[in-house]
PDB file of C-alpha atoms in Angstrom:
ATOM      1  CA  UNK A   1     -95.766 118.596  11.557  1.00 58.00           C
ATOM      2  CA  UNK A   2     -96.388 114.768  10.806  1.00 68.00           C
ATOM      3  CA  UNK A   3     -93.354 112.269  10.803  1.00 82.00           C
ATOM      4  CA  UNK A   4     -92.455 110.788   7.544  1.00 90.00           C
ATOM      5  CA  UNK A   5     -93.227 107.036   7.495  1.00 96.00           C
ATOM      6  CA  UNK A   6     -90.129 104.738   7.145  1.00 98.00           C
ATOM      7  CA  UNK A   7     -90.327 101.826   4.876  1.00 98.00           C
ATOM      8  CA  UNK A   8     -87.997  98.853   4.228  1.00 98.00           C
ATOM      9  CA  UNK A   9     -88.176  96.940   0.879  1.00 94.00           C
ATOM     10  CA  UNK A  10     -87.413  93.731   2.532  1.00 95.00           C
ATOM     11  CA  UNK A  11     -86.735  90.388   0.585  1.00 90.00           C
ATOM     12  CA  UNK A  12     -85.516  88.145   3.612  1.00 90.00           C
ATOM     13  CA  UNK A  13     -82.147  88.178   2.210  1.00 90.00           C
ATOM     14  CA  UNK A  14     -78.873  89.217   3.791  1.00 93.00           C
ATOM     15  CA  UNK A  15     -78.950  93.169   2.851  1.00 94.00           C
ATOM     16  CA  UNK A  16     -82.701  93.780   3.531  1.00 95.00           C
ATOM     17  CA  UNK A  17     -82.474  91.863   6.871  1.00 96.00           C
ATOM     18  CA  UNK A  18     -79.259  93.782   7.916  1.00 97.00           C
ATOM     19  CA  UNK A  19     -81.040  97.060   7.118  1.00 98.00           C
ATOM     20  CA  UNK A  20     -83.829  95.775   9.533  1.00 98.00           C
ATOM     21  CA  UNK A  21     -81.494  95.425  12.110  1.00 98.00           C
ATOM     22  CA  UNK A  22     -79.670  98.726  11.667  1.00 98.00           C
ATOM     23  CA  UNK A  23     -82.403 100.847  10.565  1.00 98.00           C
ATOM     24  CA  UNK A  24     -85.690  99.125  11.424  1.00 97.00           C
ATOM     25  CA  UNK A  25     -86.829 100.904  14.625  1.00 97.00           C
ATOM     26  CA  UNK A  26     -89.871 102.767  13.946  1.00 97.00           C
ATOM     27  CA  UNK A  27     -89.881 101.291  10.299  1.00 98.00           C
ATOM     28  CA  UNK A  28     -92.460  99.089   8.313  1.00 98.00           C
ATOM     29  CA  UNK A  29     -90.713  96.510   6.139  1.00 98.00           C
ATOM     30  CA  UNK A  30     -92.373  95.518   2.996  1.00 98.00           C
ATOM     31  CA  UNK A  31     -92.483  91.927   1.952  1.00 95.00           C
ATOM     32  CA  UNK A  32     -94.164  90.961  -1.484  1.00 93.00           C
ATOM     33  CA  UNK A  33     -95.285  87.394  -1.808  1.00 92.00           C
ATOM     34  CA  UNK A  34     -94.919  86.006  -5.448  1.00 89.00           C
ATOM     35  CA  UNK A  35     -97.167  83.091  -4.185  1.00 88.00           C
ATOM     36  CA  UNK A  36     -94.162  81.066  -5.635  1.00 84.00           C
ATOM     37  CA  UNK A  37     -91.836  81.236  -2.669  1.00 85.00           C
ATOM     38  CA  UNK A  38     -89.739  78.106  -1.301  1.00 83.00           C
ATOM     39  CA  UNK A  39     -91.239  76.974   2.194  1.00 87.00           C
ATOM     40  CA  UNK A  40     -87.926  77.841   3.521  1.00 87.00           C
ATOM     41  CA  UNK A  41     -88.598  81.519   2.672  1.00 89.00           C
ATOM     42  CA  UNK A  42     -91.974  81.617   4.291  1.00 91.00           C
ATOM     43  CA  UNK A  43     -90.386  80.232   7.350  1.00 91.00           C
ATOM     44  CA  UNK A  44     -87.707  82.911   7.384  1.00 91.00           C
ATOM     45  CA  UNK A  45     -90.166  85.685   7.237  1.00 94.00           C
ATOM     46  CA  UNK A  46     -91.860  84.446  10.170  1.00 96.00           C
ATOM     47  CA  UNK A  47     -88.635  84.120  11.806  1.00 95.00           C
ATOM     48  CA  UNK A  48     -87.357  87.233  10.884  1.00 95.00           C
ATOM     49  CA  UNK A  49     -90.346  89.484  11.759  1.00 97.00           C
ATOM     50  CA  UNK A  50     -90.539  87.765  15.083  1.00 97.00           C
ATOM     51  CA  UNK A  51     -86.930  88.587  15.898  1.00 97.00           C
ATOM     52  CA  UNK A  52     -86.919  92.225  14.659  1.00 97.00           C
ATOM     53  CA  UNK A  53     -90.381  93.038  16.905  1.00 97.00           C
ATOM     54  CA  UNK A  54     -88.419  91.550  19.999  1.00 97.00           C
ATOM     55  CA  UNK A  55     -85.270  93.279  18.781  1.00 98.00           C
ATOM     56  CA  UNK A  56     -86.751  96.763  18.745  1.00 98.00           C
ATOM     57  CA  UNK A  57     -89.129  96.373  21.553  1.00 97.00           C
ATOM     58  CA  UNK A  58     -92.124  96.080  19.408  1.00 97.00           C
ATOM     59  CA  UNK A  59     -91.454  99.531  17.504  1.00 97.00           C
ATOM     60  CA  UNK A  60     -91.102  97.490  14.075  1.00 98.00           C
ATOM     61  CA  UNK A  61     -93.786  96.382  11.513  1.00 97.00           C
ATOM     62  CA  UNK A  62     -94.039  93.908   8.354  1.00 98.00           C
ATOM     63  CA  UNK A  63     -96.319  94.478   5.721  1.00 98.00           C
ATOM     64  CA  UNK A  64     -97.049  91.250   3.477  1.00 97.00           C
ATOM     65  CA  UNK A  65     -98.467  92.240   0.280  1.00 96.00           C
ATOM     66  CA  UNK A  66     -99.222  90.327  -3.218  1.00 92.00           C
ATOM     67  CA  UNK A  67     -99.124  91.318  -6.756  1.00 88.00           C
ATOM     68  CA  UNK A  68    -101.551  90.331  -9.762  1.00 87.00           C
ATOM     69  CA  UNK A  69    -101.421  90.166 -13.060  1.00 87.00           C
ATOM     70  CA  UNK A  70    -104.635  90.444 -15.280  1.00 89.00           C
ATOM     71  CA  UNK A  71    -105.148  88.138 -17.980  1.00 89.00           C
ATOM     72  CA  UNK A  72    -108.267  86.879 -19.845  1.00 89.00           C
ATOM     73  CA  UNK A  73    -110.533  89.077 -17.710  1.00 91.00           C
ATOM     74  CA  UNK A  74    -109.300  87.664 -14.516  1.00 92.00           C
ATOM     75  CA  UNK A  75    -106.581  88.635 -12.098  1.00 91.00           C
ATOM     76  CA  UNK A  76    -104.225  85.945 -10.807  1.00 88.00           C
ATOM     77  CA  UNK A  77    -102.605  86.978  -7.450  1.00 90.00           C
ATOM     78  CA  UNK A  78     -99.735  84.300  -7.539  1.00 87.00           C
ATOM     79  CA  UNK A  79     -97.079  83.935 -10.130  1.00 85.00           C
ATOM     80  CA  UNK A  80     -97.923  80.050 -10.126  1.00 87.00           C
ATOM     81  CA  UNK A  81    -101.194  80.598 -11.209  1.00 86.00           C
ATOM     82  CA  UNK A  82    -100.192  83.087 -13.931  1.00 81.00           C
ATOM     83  CA  UNK A  83     -97.729  81.102 -15.410  1.00 83.00           C
ATOM     84  CA  UNK A  84    -100.315  78.335 -16.055  1.00 86.00           C
ATOM     85  CA  UNK A  85    -103.128  80.653 -17.179  1.00 85.00           C
ATOM     86  CA  UNK A  86    -100.931  82.553 -19.977  1.00 86.00           C
ATOM     87  CA  UNK A  87     -98.545  79.407 -20.674  1.00 86.00           C
ATOM     88  CA  UNK A  88     -95.603  81.608 -20.691  1.00 81.00           C
ATOM     89  CA  UNK A  89     -92.686  81.553 -18.217  1.00 79.00           C
ATOM     90  CA  UNK A  90     -90.664  84.703 -16.867  1.00 77.00           C
ATOM     91  CA  UNK A  91     -87.781  85.213 -18.832  1.00 72.00           C
ATOM     92  CA  UNK A  92     -84.696  87.709 -19.364  1.00 74.00           C
ATOM     93  CA  UNK A  93     -86.943  89.052 -22.311  1.00 76.00           C
ATOM     94  CA  UNK A  94     -89.941  89.180 -20.373  1.00 77.00           C
ATOM     95  CA  UNK A  95     -89.274  89.574 -16.704  1.00 71.00           C
ATOM     96  CA  UNK A  96     -92.986  90.204 -15.757  1.00 75.00           C
ATOM     97  CA  UNK A  97     -92.683  88.351 -12.536  1.00 72.00           C
ATOM     98  CA  UNK A  98     -90.280  91.109 -10.671  1.00 77.00           C
ATOM     99  CA  UNK A  99     -92.707  93.980 -12.411  1.00 79.00           C
ATOM    100  CA  UNK A 100     -96.069  92.431 -11.516  1.00 84.00           C
ATOM    101  CA  UNK A 101     -95.200  90.615  -8.214  1.00 80.00           C
ATOM    102  CA  UNK A 102     -92.376  92.799  -6.647  1.00 85.00           C
ATOM    103  CA  UNK A 103     -92.057  96.534  -7.943  1.00 86.00           C
ATOM    104  CA  UNK A 104     -95.725  97.356  -8.835  1.00 90.00           C
ATOM    105  CA  UNK A 105     -97.300  96.207  -5.813  1.00 92.00           C
ATOM    106  CA  UNK A 106     -94.662  97.958  -3.659  1.00 93.00           C
ATOM    107  CA  UNK A 107     -95.314 101.038  -5.842  1.00 92.00           C
ATOM    108  CA  UNK A 108     -99.165 100.724  -5.293  1.00 92.00           C
ATOM    109  CA  UNK A 109     -98.841 100.178  -1.364  1.00 95.00           C
ATOM    110  CA  UNK A 110     -96.456 103.114  -1.069  1.00 95.00           C
ATOM    111  CA  UNK A 111     -98.581 105.454  -3.312  1.00 94.00           C
ATOM    112  CA  UNK A 112    -101.161 105.273  -0.468  1.00 94.00           C
ATOM    113  CA  UNK A 113     -98.792 105.990   2.301  1.00 95.00           C
ATOM    114  CA  UNK A 114     -98.449 110.040   1.707  1.00 94.00           C
ATOM    115  CA  UNK A 115     -94.916 111.361   2.189  1.00 95.00           C
ATOM    116  CA  UNK A 116     -92.522 108.563   3.147  1.00 96.00           C
ATOM    117  CA  UNK A 117     -89.001 106.862   3.203  1.00 97.00           C
ATOM    118  CA  UNK A 118     -88.239 103.790   1.163  1.00 96.00           C
ATOM    119  CA  UNK A 119     -85.139 102.087   2.428  1.00 96.00           C
ATOM    120  CA  UNK A 120     -83.410  99.922  -0.475  1.00 93.00           C
ATOM    121  CA  UNK A 121     -80.740  97.272   0.460  1.00 92.00           C
ATOM    122  CA  UNK A 122     -77.946  97.916  -2.029  1.00 91.00           C
ATOM    123  CA  UNK A 123     -74.591  97.256  -0.360  1.00 92.00           C
ATOM    124  CA  UNK A 124     -71.594  99.396  -0.308  1.00 93.00           C
ATOM    125  CA  UNK A 125     -70.128  97.267  -3.490  1.00 89.00           C
ATOM    126  CA  UNK A 126     -73.520  97.908  -5.380  1.00 86.00           C
ATOM    127  CA  UNK A 127     -73.050 101.895  -5.400  1.00 83.00           C
ATOM    128  CA  UNK A 128     -74.833 103.174  -8.614  1.00 77.00           C
ATOM    129  CA  UNK A 129     -77.429 100.430  -8.896  1.00 71.00           C
ATOM    130  CA  UNK A 130     -81.022 101.917  -8.552  1.00 64.00           C
ATOM    131  CA  UNK A 131     -83.479  99.291  -8.701  1.00 63.00           C
ATOM    132  CA  UNK A 132     -86.903  99.284 -10.280  1.00 59.00           C
ATOM    133  CA  UNK A 133     -88.883 101.196  -7.581  1.00 58.00           C
ATOM    134  CA  UNK A 134     -87.820 104.593  -7.761  1.00 62.00           C
ATOM    135  CA  UNK A 135     -91.026 106.053  -9.628  1.00 77.00           C
ATOM    136  CA  UNK A 136     -93.274 107.199  -6.763  1.00 83.00           C
ATOM    137  CA  UNK A 137     -92.909 111.313  -6.327  1.00 91.00           C
ATOM    138  CA  UNK A 138     -94.324 110.905  -2.753  1.00 94.00           C
ATOM    139  CA  UNK A 139     -91.203 108.557  -1.810  1.00 94.00           C
ATOM    140  CA  UNK A 140     -87.843 109.530  -0.640  1.00 94.00           C
ATOM    141  CA  UNK A 141     -85.572 106.470  -1.716  1.00 93.00           C
ATOM    142  CA  UNK A 142     -82.693 106.301   0.342  1.00 94.00           C
ATOM    143  CA  UNK A 143     -79.589 103.527   0.348  1.00 94.00           C
ATOM    144  CA  UNK A 144     -78.401 103.444   4.244  1.00 97.00           C
ATOM    145  CA  UNK A 145     -75.995 100.648   3.392  1.00 97.00           C
ATOM    146  CA  UNK A 146     -73.933 102.556   0.813  1.00 96.00           C
ATOM    147  CA  UNK A 147     -74.243 105.782   2.720  1.00 96.00           C
ATOM    148  CA  UNK A 148     -72.953 104.082   5.791  1.00 97.00           C
ATOM    149  CA  UNK A 149     -70.389 101.871   3.995  1.00 97.00           C
ATOM    150  CA  UNK A 150     -71.632  98.521   4.605  1.00 97.00           C
ATOM    151  CA  UNK A 151     -70.564  96.193   1.913  1.00 96.00           C
ATOM    152  CA  UNK A 152     -71.738  92.230   1.446  1.00 93.00           C
ATOM    153  CA  UNK A 153     -69.368  90.853   4.020  1.00 96.00           C
ATOM    154  CA  UNK A 154     -70.388  93.610   6.733  1.00 97.00           C
ATOM    155  CA  UNK A 155     -73.996  92.525   6.462  1.00 96.00           C
ATOM    156  CA  UNK A 156     -72.875  88.893   6.818  1.00 95.00           C
ATOM    157  CA  UNK A 157     -70.854  89.537   9.767  1.00 97.00           C
ATOM    158  CA  UNK A 158     -73.884  91.460  11.321  1.00 97.00           C
ATOM    159  CA  UNK A 159     -76.393  88.756  10.760  1.00 96.00           C
ATOM    160  CA  UNK A 160     -73.914  86.397  12.130  1.00 96.00           C
ATOM    161  CA  UNK A 161     -73.668  88.193  15.334  1.00 97.00           C
ATOM    162  CA  UNK A 162     -77.426  87.977  15.690  1.00 96.00           C
ATOM    163  CA  UNK A 163     -78.076  84.627  14.651  1.00 95.00           C
ATOM    164  CA  UNK A 164     -80.060  85.939  11.668  1.00 94.00           C
ATOM    165  CA  UNK A 165     -77.861  84.880   8.699  1.00 91.00           C
ATOM    166  CA  UNK A 166     -80.316  83.377   6.048  1.00 88.00           C
ATOM    167  CA  UNK A 167     -78.134  79.995   5.106  1.00 82.00           C
ATOM    168  CA  UNK A 168     -80.496  79.474   2.496  1.00 76.00           C
ATOM    169  CA  UNK A 169     -80.023  76.345   0.532  1.00 67.00           C
ATOM    170  CA  UNK A 170     -78.339  76.364  -2.785  1.00 69.00           C
ATOM    171  CA  UNK A 171     -81.324  76.231  -4.698  1.00 65.00           C
ATOM    172  CA  UNK A 172     -82.282  79.484  -3.069  1.00 67.00           C
ATOM    173  CA  UNK A 173     -78.984  81.352  -3.576  1.00 61.00           C
ATOM    174  CA  UNK A 174     -80.802  83.655  -6.381  1.00 55.00           C
ATOM    175  CA  UNK A 175     -84.022  84.266  -3.999  1.00 60.00           C
ATOM    176  CA  UNK A 176     -86.732  82.744  -2.576  1.00 57.00           C
ATOM    177  CA  UNK A 177     -89.068  82.109  -5.698  1.00 66.00           C
ATOM    178  CA  UNK A 178     -89.042  78.772  -6.968  1.00 60.00           C
ATOM    179  CA  UNK A 179     -89.329  79.737 -10.600  1.00 62.00           C
ATOM    180  CA  UNK A 180     -86.503  82.305 -10.772  1.00 62.00           C
ATOM    181  CA  UNK A 181     -84.902  82.354 -14.162  1.00 55.00           C
ATOM    182  CA  UNK A 182     -81.863  84.047 -12.767  1.00 54.00           C
ATOM    183  CA  UNK A 183     -80.835  80.738 -10.926  1.00 50.00           C
ATOM    184  CA  UNK A 184     -77.847  78.525 -12.417  1.00 53.00           C
ATOM    185  CA  UNK A 185     -78.690  75.316 -13.828  1.00 53.00           C
ATOM    186  CA  UNK A 186     -77.088  73.626 -10.855  1.00 49.00           C
ATOM    187  CA  UNK A 187     -79.652  75.583  -8.270  1.00 45.00           C
ATOM    188  CA  UNK A 188     -82.724  74.708 -10.485  1.00 48.00           C
ATOM    189  CA  UNK A 189     -81.698  70.802 -10.845  1.00 50.00           C
ATOM    190  CA  UNK A 190     -81.598  71.070  -6.860  1.00 47.00           C
ATOM    191  CA  UNK A 191     -85.150  72.783  -6.632  1.00 48.00           C
ATOM    192  CA  UNK A 192     -87.788  70.432  -5.669  1.00 46.00           C
ATOM    193  CA  UNK A 193     -90.895  71.849  -6.781  1.00 43.00           C
TER     194      UNK A 193
END
């Protein structure tokens, strides 16, 4: 009988890093690069990957994937290139960035993995959320932080204990993508592109 492959939806933030620490042994983290991340995010991904490999005695992997957006007969594999090509920024009404540069690439990757589990990092305070990935029939979606009762404060304390708290600058508080429209105006004003 084959063992079910375990994956962690990894963003580089507090909850997903906590999941990698607590549940990462024998698992593979999936990080989806939009091609428009802050340099601090790329540095963080490298640091976290090395720490977790050491922490889990080599029994941890990370895959880095990229999405794509087809326009005018060409596929653009970065959000920046897509915005320039189609002359349209993602927005609350047209949130193509998450779909084409996060959710769809992860779904595509998981579709090729056979029966597997995907751990999603919603914390105990976020019960009821499901995210945008619950589509694949071959994937069992789990929420271990919710199941084990870890809230945001618990996750932050665990990361501080391991020296792995992200401590992102204020302009990254809503994520690592430089173009994120969910950032507050004060975060955007502090963003150097």
